[in-house]
Structure formats: structure tokens, C-alpha cells
PDB file of C-alpha atoms in Angstrom:
ATOM      1  CA  ASP A  21      91.413  80.173 112.335  1.00  0.00           C
ATOM      2  CA  SER A  22      90.815  83.223 110.469  1.00  0.00           C
ATOM      3  CA  GLY A  23      87.530  84.294 110.888  1.00  0.00           C
ATOM      4  CA  VAL A  24      86.478  84.099 107.424  1.00  0.00           C
ATOM      5  CA  THR A  25      83.912  81.781 106.424  1.00  0.00           C
ATOM      6  CA  GLN A  26      83.360  80.363 103.318  1.00  0.00           C
ATOM      7  CA  THR A  27      80.672  78.034 101.526  1.00  0.00           C
ATOM      8  CA  PRO A  28      80.330  75.369  99.971  1.00  0.00           C
ATOM      9  CA  LYS A  29      84.049  73.802 100.800  1.00  0.00           C
ATOM     10  CA  HIS A  30      84.261  71.713  97.260  1.00  0.00           C
ATOM     11  CA  LEU A  31      81.461  72.171  94.493  1.00  0.00           C
ATOM     12  CA  ILE A  32      81.178  70.363  91.071  1.00  0.00           C
ATOM     13  CA  THR A  33      79.437  71.334  88.145  1.00  0.00           C
ATOM     14  CA  ALA A  34      79.139  71.136  84.591  1.00  0.00           C
ATOM     15  CA  THR A  35      80.443  73.360  81.658  1.00  0.00           C
ATOM     16  CA  GLY A  36      77.761  76.419  80.906  1.00  0.00           C
ATOM     17  CA  GLN A  37      76.394  76.155  84.636  1.00  0.00           C
ATOM     18  CA  ARG A  38      76.019  78.879  87.071  1.00  0.00           C
ATOM     19  CA  VAL A  39      77.310  79.438  90.642  1.00  0.00           C
ATOM     20  CA  THR A  40      77.454  81.202  93.709  1.00  0.00           C
ATOM     21  CA  LEU A  41      80.122  81.314  95.806  1.00  0.00           C
ATOM     22  CA  ARG A  42      80.033  82.959  99.227  1.00  0.00           C
ATOM     23  CA  CYS A  43      82.024  83.974 102.105  1.00  0.00           C
ATOM     24  CA  SER A  44      81.503  85.822 105.751  1.00  0.00           C
ATOM     25  CA  PRO A  45      84.519  87.978 106.738  1.00  0.00           C
ATOM     26  CA  ARG A  46      86.177  88.238 109.963  1.00  0.00           C
ATOM     27  CA  SER A  47      83.346  90.469 112.641  1.00  0.00           C
ATOM     28  CA  GLY A  48      84.470  94.232 111.894  1.00  0.00           C
ATOM     29  CA  ASP A  49      86.198  94.113 108.560  1.00  0.00           C
ATOM     30  CA  LEU A  50      84.562  96.178 106.074  1.00  0.00           C
ATOM     31  CA  SER A  51      86.476  94.990 102.223  1.00  0.00           C
ATOM     32  CA  VAL A  52      85.786  91.378 100.933  1.00  0.00           C
ATOM     33  CA  TYR A  53      88.602  90.627  98.679  1.00  0.00           C
ATOM     34  CA  TRP A  54      88.144  87.633  95.638  1.00  0.00           C
ATOM     35  CA  TYR A  55      90.982  85.612  94.186  1.00  0.00           C
ATOM     36  CA  GLN A  56      91.268  82.222  92.152  1.00  0.00           C
ATOM     37  CA  GLN A  57      94.269  80.207  92.965  1.00  0.00           C
ATOM     38  CA  SER A  58      94.821  78.007  89.796  1.00  0.00           C
ATOM     39  CA  LEU A  59      97.819  76.451  88.684  1.00  0.00           C
ATOM     40  CA  ASP A  60      98.793  78.045  85.721  1.00  0.00           C
ATOM     41  CA  GLN A  61      98.129  81.352  86.525  1.00  0.00           C
ATOM     42  CA  GLY A  62      98.472  81.405  90.213  1.00  0.00           C
ATOM     43  CA  LEU A  63      97.342  83.722  92.595  1.00  0.00           C
ATOM     44  CA  GLN A  64      95.214  85.706  90.833  1.00  0.00           C
ATOM     45  CA  PHE A  65      93.300  89.233  92.456  1.00  0.00           C
ATOM     46  CA  LEU A  66      89.569  89.374  91.125  1.00  0.00           C
ATOM     47  CA  ILE A  67      87.808  92.206  93.315  1.00  0.00           C
ATOM     48  CA  GLN A  68      87.713  94.098  96.240  1.00  0.00           C
ATOM     49  CA  TYR A  69      83.989  94.985  97.764  1.00  0.00           C
ATOM     50  CA  TYR A  70      84.412  98.054 100.801  1.00  0.00           C
ATOM     51  CA  ASN A  71      81.122  98.462 102.821  1.00  0.00           C
ATOM     52  CA  GLY A  72      78.847  97.431 100.122  1.00  0.00           C
ATOM     53  CA  GLU A  73      80.721  99.195  96.806  1.00  0.00           C
ATOM     54  CA  GLU A  74      83.347  98.003  94.503  1.00  0.00           C
ATOM     55  CA  ARG A  75      86.710  99.290  95.462  1.00  0.00           C
ATOM     56  CA  ALA A  76      88.714  97.946  92.879  1.00  0.00           C
ATOM     57  CA  LYS A  77      89.072  95.366  90.007  1.00  0.00           C
ATOM     58  CA  GLY A  78      91.650  92.864  89.249  1.00  0.00           C
ATOM     59  CA  ASN A  79      91.625  90.033  86.464  1.00  0.00           C
ATOM     60  CA  ILE A  80      87.837  89.103  86.667  1.00  0.00           C
ATOM     61  CA  LEU A  81      86.025  87.901  83.548  1.00  0.00           C
ATOM     62  CA  GLU A  82      83.021  89.787  82.302  1.00  0.00           C
ATOM     63  CA  ARG A  83      81.270  86.377  83.558  1.00  0.00           C
ATOM     64  CA  PHE A  84      81.515  86.901  86.734  1.00  0.00           C
ATOM     65  CA  SER A  85      80.715  89.148  89.242  1.00  0.00           C
ATOM     66  CA  ALA A  86      80.447  89.962  92.799  1.00  0.00           C
ATOM     67  CA  GLN A  87      78.285  91.850  95.169  1.00  0.00           C
ATOM     68  CA  GLN A  88      78.958  92.657  99.065  1.00  0.00           C
ATOM     69  CA  VAL A  89      75.201  92.936 100.901  1.00  0.00           C
ATOM     70  CA  PRO A  90      74.347  95.109 103.790  1.00  0.00           C
ATOM     71  CA  ASP A  91      75.178  92.955 106.371  1.00  0.00           C
ATOM     72  CA  LEU A  92      78.977  92.895 104.858  1.00  0.00           C
ATOM     73  CA  HIS A  93      79.238  88.875 103.608  1.00  0.00           C
ATOM     74  CA  SER A  94      79.495  88.773 100.047  1.00  0.00           C
ATOM     75  CA  GLU A  95      79.154  87.067  96.746  1.00  0.00           C
ATOM     76  CA  LEU A  96      81.201  85.475  93.646  1.00  0.00           C
ATOM     77  CA  ASN A  97      78.630  84.857  90.935  1.00  0.00           C
ATOM     78  CA  LEU A  98      80.229  82.274  88.167  1.00  0.00           C
ATOM     79  CA  SER A  99      78.244  81.836  84.690  1.00  0.00           C
ATOM     80  CA  SER A 100      78.950  79.953  81.503  1.00  0.00           C
ATOM     81  CA  LEU A 101      81.412  77.892  82.991  1.00  0.00           C
ATOM     82  CA  GLU A 102      84.343  76.755  81.369  1.00  0.00           C
ATOM     83  CA  LEU A 103      86.636  73.820  81.746  1.00  0.00           C
ATOM     84  CA  GLY A 104      89.393  76.871  82.550  1.00  0.00           C
ATOM     85  CA  ASP A 105      87.757  78.314  85.351  1.00  0.00           C
ATOM     86  CA  SER A 106      88.280  75.425  87.855  1.00  0.00           C
ATOM     87  CA  ALA A 107      90.143  76.302  90.211  1.00  0.00           C
ATOM     88  CA  LEU A 108      90.324  77.514  94.169  1.00  0.00           C
ATOM     89  CA  TYR A 109      88.566  80.974  95.084  1.00  0.00           C
ATOM     90  CA  PHE A 110      89.771  82.430  98.213  1.00  0.00           C
ATOM     91  CA  CYS A 111      87.939  84.674 100.257  1.00  0.00           C
ATOM     92  CA  ALA A 112      89.848  87.290 102.060  1.00  0.00           C
ATOM     93  CA  SER A 113      89.103  90.475 104.029  1.00  0.00           C
ATOM     94  CA  SER A 114      90.698  93.226 106.083  1.00  0.00           C
ATOM     95  CA  VAL A 115      89.434  96.730 108.026  1.00  0.00           C
ATOM     96  CA  GLU A 116      91.005  98.625 105.246  1.00  0.00           C
ATOM     97  CA  ALA A 117      90.330 101.897 106.802  1.00  0.00           C
ATOM     98  CA  SER A 118      91.619 104.960 103.988  1.00  0.00           C
ATOM     99  CA  GLY A 119      95.455 105.900 104.518  1.00  0.00           C
ATOM    100  CA  ALA A 120      96.782 103.256 105.161  1.00  0.00           C
ATOM    101  CA  VAL A 121      97.928  98.943 104.288  1.00  0.00           C
ATOM    102  CA  TYR A 122      96.266  96.115 106.277  1.00  0.00           C
ATOM    103  CA  GLU A 123      96.708  92.723 106.355  1.00  0.00           C
ATOM    104  CA  GLN A 124      94.114  90.228 104.397  1.00  0.00           C
ATOM    105  CA  TYR A 125      92.592  87.633 106.009  1.00  0.00           C
ATOM    106  CA  PHE A 126      91.687  84.391 104.527  1.00  0.00           C
ATOM    107  CA  GLY A 127      89.228  81.470 104.135  1.00  0.00           C
ATOM    108  CA  PRO A 128      89.764  78.091 103.256  1.00  0.00           C
ATOM    109  CA  GLY A 129      88.989  78.482  99.719  1.00  0.00           C
ATOM    110  CA  THR A 130      85.837  76.823  97.850  1.00  0.00           C
ATOM    111  CA  ARG A 131      87.432  74.195  95.200  1.00  0.00           C
ATOM    112  CA  LEU A 132      85.648  74.221  91.909  1.00  0.00           C
ATOM    113  CA  THR A 133      85.179  71.987  89.397  1.00  0.00           C
ATOM    114  CA  VAL A 134      84.001  72.067  85.975  1.00  0.00           C
ATOM    115  CA  THR A 135      83.264  68.866  83.968  1.00  0.00           C
TER     116      THR A 135
ATOM    117  CA  ALA B  15     103.230  99.078  89.191  1.00  0.00           C
ATOM    118  CA  GLN B  16     104.013  97.117  91.546  1.00  0.00           C
ATOM    119  CA  SER B  17     105.533  92.672  90.974  1.00  0.00           C
ATOM    120  CA  VAL B  18     107.256  90.925  93.463  1.00  0.00           C
ATOM    121  CA  THR B  19     109.594  87.801  92.526  1.00  0.00           C
ATOM    122  CA  GLN B  20     110.083  84.800  94.355  1.00  0.00           C
ATOM    123  CA  LEU B  21     113.560  83.349  93.711  1.00  0.00           C
ATOM    124  CA  ASP B  22     113.130  79.684  94.118  1.00  0.00           C
ATOM    125  CA  SER B  23     110.099  77.459  93.038  1.00  0.00           C
ATOM    126  CA  HIS B  24     111.345  74.958  95.461  1.00  0.00           C
ATOM    127  CA  VAL B  25     113.644  74.890  98.267  1.00  0.00           C
ATOM    128  CA  SER B  26     114.724  71.343 100.369  1.00  0.00           C
ATOM    129  CA  VAL B  27     116.426  71.451 103.541  1.00  0.00           C
ATOM    130  CA  SER B  28     116.726  69.402 106.472  1.00  0.00           C
ATOM    131  CA  GLU B  29     114.941  69.246 109.849  1.00  0.00           C
ATOM    132  CA  GLY B  30     117.080  72.132 112.327  1.00  0.00           C
ATOM    133  CA  THR B  31     118.892  73.631 109.789  1.00  0.00           C
ATOM    134  CA  PRO B  32     117.893  77.073 108.381  1.00  0.00           C
ATOM    135  CA  VAL B  33     115.382  78.390 105.894  1.00  0.00           C
ATOM    136  CA  LEU B  34     115.972  80.931 103.064  1.00  0.00           C
ATOM    137  CA  LEU B  35     113.156  81.852 100.825  1.00  0.00           C
ATOM    138  CA  ARG B  36     114.293  84.600  99.097  1.00  0.00           C
ATOM    139  CA  CYS B  37     112.216  87.643  97.467  1.00  0.00           C
ATOM    140  CA  ASN B  38     112.263  90.494  95.453  1.00  0.00           C
ATOM    141  CA  TYR B  39     110.030  93.434  95.197  1.00  0.00           C
ATOM    142  CA  SER B  40     109.489  95.916  92.340  1.00  0.00           C
ATOM    143  CA  SER B  41     107.083  99.187  93.704  1.00  0.00           C
ATOM    144  CA  SER B  42     106.308 102.761  92.700  1.00  0.00           C
ATOM    145  CA  TYR B  43     105.848 103.717  96.545  1.00  0.00           C
ATOM    146  CA  SER B  44     106.299 102.932  99.702  1.00  0.00           C
ATOM    147  CA  PRO B  45     105.562  99.158 100.154  1.00  0.00           C
ATOM    148  CA  SER B  46     103.739  96.924 102.114  1.00  0.00           C
ATOM    149  CA  LEU B  47     105.339  93.519 102.258  1.00  0.00           C
ATOM    150  CA  PHE B  48     103.933  90.549 103.640  1.00  0.00           C
ATOM    151  CA  TRP B  49     104.417  86.820 103.734  1.00  0.00           C
ATOM    152  CA  TYR B  50     101.885  84.087 103.715  1.00  0.00           C
ATOM    153  CA  VAL B  51     102.083  80.591 104.231  1.00  0.00           C
ATOM    154  CA  GLN B  52      99.653  77.799 102.519  1.00  0.00           C
ATOM    155  CA  HIS B  53      99.481  74.316 103.563  1.00  0.00           C
ATOM    156  CA  PRO B  54      98.253  71.989 101.866  1.00  0.00           C
ATOM    157  CA  ASN B  55      94.272  72.426 100.988  1.00  0.00           C
ATOM    158  CA  LYS B  56      94.278  74.919 103.528  1.00  0.00           C
ATOM    159  CA  GLY B  57      93.840  78.907 102.810  1.00  0.00           C
ATOM    160  CA  LEU B  58      96.426  81.111 103.260  1.00  0.00           C
ATOM    161  CA  GLN B  59      97.578  82.183 106.247  1.00  0.00           C
ATOM    162  CA  LEU B  60      99.647  85.035 107.985  1.00  0.00           C
ATOM    163  CA  LEU B  61     103.396  85.238 108.666  1.00  0.00           C
ATOM    164  CA  LEU B  62     104.435  88.149 109.113  1.00  0.00           C
ATOM    165  CA  LYS B  63     103.852  91.761 107.413  1.00  0.00           C
ATOM    166  CA  TYR B  64     106.233  95.450 106.873  1.00  0.00           C
ATOM    167  CA  THR B  65     104.481  98.463 106.602  1.00  0.00           C
ATOM    168  CA  SER B  66     107.860 100.857 107.102  1.00  0.00           C
ATOM    169  CA  ALA B  67     108.267 100.622 110.638  1.00  0.00           C
ATOM    170  CA  ALA B  68     111.092  98.210 111.999  1.00  0.00           C
ATOM    171  CA  THR B  69     112.921  97.199 109.206  1.00  0.00           C
ATOM    172  CA  LEU B  70     113.537  93.112 110.790  1.00  0.00           C
ATOM    173  CA  VAL B  71     109.941  91.726 111.273  1.00  0.00           C
ATOM    174  CA  LYS B  72     109.572  88.827 113.628  1.00  0.00           C
ATOM    175  CA  GLY B  73     106.295  86.508 112.681  1.00  0.00           C
ATOM    176  CA  ILE B  74     105.006  83.615 114.017  1.00  0.00           C
ATOM    177  CA  ASN B  75     106.512  80.276 114.483  1.00  0.00           C
ATOM    178  CA  GLY B  76     109.819  81.710 114.225  1.00  0.00           C
ATOM    179  CA  PHE B  77     110.192  83.364 110.984  1.00  0.00           C
ATOM    180  CA  GLU B  78     111.287  86.788 110.458  1.00  0.00           C
ATOM    181  CA  ALA B  79     112.216  88.517 107.558  1.00  0.00           C
ATOM    182  CA  GLU B  80     114.100  91.860 106.728  1.00  0.00           C
ATOM    183  CA  PHE B  81     113.363  94.489 104.228  1.00  0.00           C
ATOM    184  CA  LYS B  82     116.344  95.999 102.571  1.00  0.00           C
ATOM    185  CA  LYS B  83     115.512  98.902 100.528  1.00  0.00           C
ATOM    186  CA  SER B  84     118.813  98.692  98.446  1.00  0.00           C
ATOM    187  CA  GLU B  85     118.277  95.801  97.785  1.00  0.00           C
ATOM    188  CA  THR B  86     114.649  95.899  97.178  1.00  0.00           C
ATOM    189  CA  SER B  87     114.245  92.616  99.021  1.00  0.00           C
ATOM    190  CA  PHE B  88     112.350  90.718 101.961  1.00  0.00           C
ATOM    191  CA  HIS B  89     114.352  87.223 102.338  1.00  0.00           C
ATOM    192  CA  LEU B  90     111.856  85.102 104.993  1.00  0.00           C
ATOM    193  CA  THR B  91     113.981  83.327 107.322  1.00  0.00           C
ATOM    194  CA  LYS B  92     114.042  80.852 110.236  1.00  0.00           C
ATOM    195  CA  PRO B  93     116.465  79.323 112.498  1.00  0.00           C
ATOM    196  CA  SER B  94     115.774  75.620 113.021  1.00  0.00           C
ATOM    197  CA  ALA B  95     113.275  73.853 110.378  1.00  0.00           C
ATOM    198  CA  HIS B  96     110.904  71.977 111.211  1.00  0.00           C
ATOM    199  CA  MET B  97     108.633  68.797 109.523  1.00  0.00           C
ATOM    200  CA  SER B  98     105.010  71.223 110.255  1.00  0.00           C
ATOM    201  CA  ASP B  99     106.922  73.961 108.241  1.00  0.00           C
ATOM    202  CA  ALA B 100     106.340  72.385 104.894  1.00  0.00           C
ATOM    203  CA  ALA B 101     104.456  74.476 102.988  1.00  0.00           C
ATOM    204  CA  GLU B 102     103.960  76.793  99.991  1.00  0.00           C
ATOM    205  CA  TYR B 103     105.364  80.312 101.082  1.00  0.00           C
ATOM    206  CA  PHE B 104     103.978  83.026  98.933  1.00  0.00           C
ATOM    207  CA  CYS B 105     105.742  86.865  99.378  1.00  0.00           C
ATOM    208  CA  VAL B 106     103.452  89.441  99.010  1.00  0.00           C
ATOM    209  CA  VAL B 107     103.687  93.640  98.270  1.00  0.00           C
ATOM    210  CA  SER B 108     101.111  95.677  98.348  1.00  0.00           C
ATOM    211  CA  ASP B 109     101.284  99.772  97.205  1.00  0.00           C
ATOM    212  CA  TYR B 110      99.012 101.973  98.650  1.00  0.00           C
ATOM    213  CA  SER B 111      98.896 105.956  97.075  1.00  0.00           C
ATOM    214  CA  ALA B 112      96.099 108.301  98.345  1.00  0.00           C
ATOM    215  CA  GLY B 113      92.835 107.891  96.398  1.00  0.00           C
ATOM    216  CA  THR B 114      93.142 104.166  95.210  1.00  0.00           C
ATOM    217  CA  ALA B 115      92.409 101.276  96.715  1.00  0.00           C
ATOM    218  CA  SER B 116      94.926  98.660  98.830  1.00  0.00           C
ATOM    219  CA  LYS B 117      95.575  95.768  96.283  1.00  0.00           C
ATOM    220  CA  LEU B 118      97.772  92.510  97.142  1.00  0.00           C
ATOM    221  CA  THR B 119     100.164  91.114  94.060  1.00  0.00           C
ATOM    222  CA  PHE B 120     101.162  87.864  95.099  1.00  0.00           C
ATOM    223  CA  GLY B 121     104.517  86.368  93.683  1.00  0.00           C
ATOM    224  CA  THR B 122     104.533  82.674  92.138  1.00  0.00           C
ATOM    225  CA  GLY B 123     105.112  81.072  95.591  1.00  0.00           C
ATOM    226  CA  THR B 124     108.205  78.682  96.994  1.00  0.00           C
ATOM    227  CA  ARG B 125     107.438  74.944  98.075  1.00  0.00           C
ATOM    228  CA  LEU B 126     109.414  74.437 101.165  1.00  0.00           C
ATOM    229  CA  GLN B 127     110.655  70.745 101.370  1.00  0.00           C
ATOM    230  CA  VAL B 128     111.966  69.805 104.835  1.00  0.00           C
ATOM    231  CA  THR B 129     113.425  66.184 104.878  1.00  0.00           C
ATOM    232  CA  LEU B 130     114.551  64.410 107.901  1.00  0.00           C
TER     233      LEU B 130
END
């Protein structure tokens, strides 16, 4: 158990809908990262938040957005869903102090199926 | 820009024989390197990490990896495979330079199959 929790575990929704994925980082970790894992694209970095502020952006679509609230848990919002958005979405957290690279600890993921 | 290449998409070994999963990296700076494992329908678990200390890194479950700068490689090894090692393995590189956030770049993964 990594200490990172994600809800829900599975989500099935229709095209055009909007969903919110939630993540609680490990206790003490200030950085939260979101990744998308699909068969055709592999594991892709979406976005990072550090202590409530956006820190880095990867291959995140404009239809997707994220936030990190004061208690440091994070939400990934996916809107106008398309079939191609079906994937496993992972949240990870790390200490992420400046001046060093820290390993990231991954949650169990949310499997999103868009029908 | 950083990148990582996992040279084999699939590796099959017999139980009790050595495991070698190959990884080459490209990095503009002094990289940090990681190996993660993903069992079916599970999240990613950190196996080991290299962050410019000892070049031979020992991880969990008997795995180790050696950082070779001259070869830009970070291959993962285990002396004796166990059935429970069957999983997907990801080699990961992270660059850090002052003023930027550290970002992980994942390889495409190597599926390890362990047979009796």
C-alpha cells in the first residue's frame, strides 16, 4: 500500500459527460501528479500540483482540468468525454522539495470507461 | 529533453533463472532513474531508484540495477526469477534543473513472463 488513495476505482459514463476523479496524497507529500495510461499512448504525464499551485503541465487536453485544495487532496476533472478518453488514470504524490528529485508514489488508479 | 527506451517489449524466463530487463536513457542533465513494477490491475510500485549516489542500486524483492553513464543504460536484473515477478516493468527518467519541476518520463514497458 503506497498511502495514496484514489476514488472511485471504476467509472463508466457516456460520451459528452463530465466526471471528477479524486486523489489523496501520502501524508506529508506536497506534490500531486496525474497520469493517464492507455494501450495506445502508454503512461503519460498530465499535470502536477505543488502545495496548491500548478507546477508543470504535460499532455493534458483543454477539456481536462485539475486542482489541489488546501488539504492537499486533488481532483482531476474530465469534460466532454470521448471514447478515446477511456483509460486508467493514476495519481501520484511526492515530497518534491526544490533542488532535488524525489520518487513518486502511485495510487491504485481509476479505470474510466466511456461508452 | 529526456527520454527512455526499453529495448524489449516482452521477456520470458523460467522460474529460478536470471532476469535482465534492458533500459537506455537520454537526458540533458544528470538524471535520476527509477524502475517501477505494475502487476495486473494494480498501481505502480517503486522497485528502486538511482539519484547520483552509488551506481549499483539495490531495490525490493531482490532486484538491482546498475547505472552506466558511458553506455547511458540502467538495466534491471534479478539473479533468480519467481512466479510472482510476472508483471509489467517501467524504466523511468527524471531530469531536474534549477527553476523547473521534476517530471517523470516513462518507457513503454517490458512485460515479464515467468514460466515453470
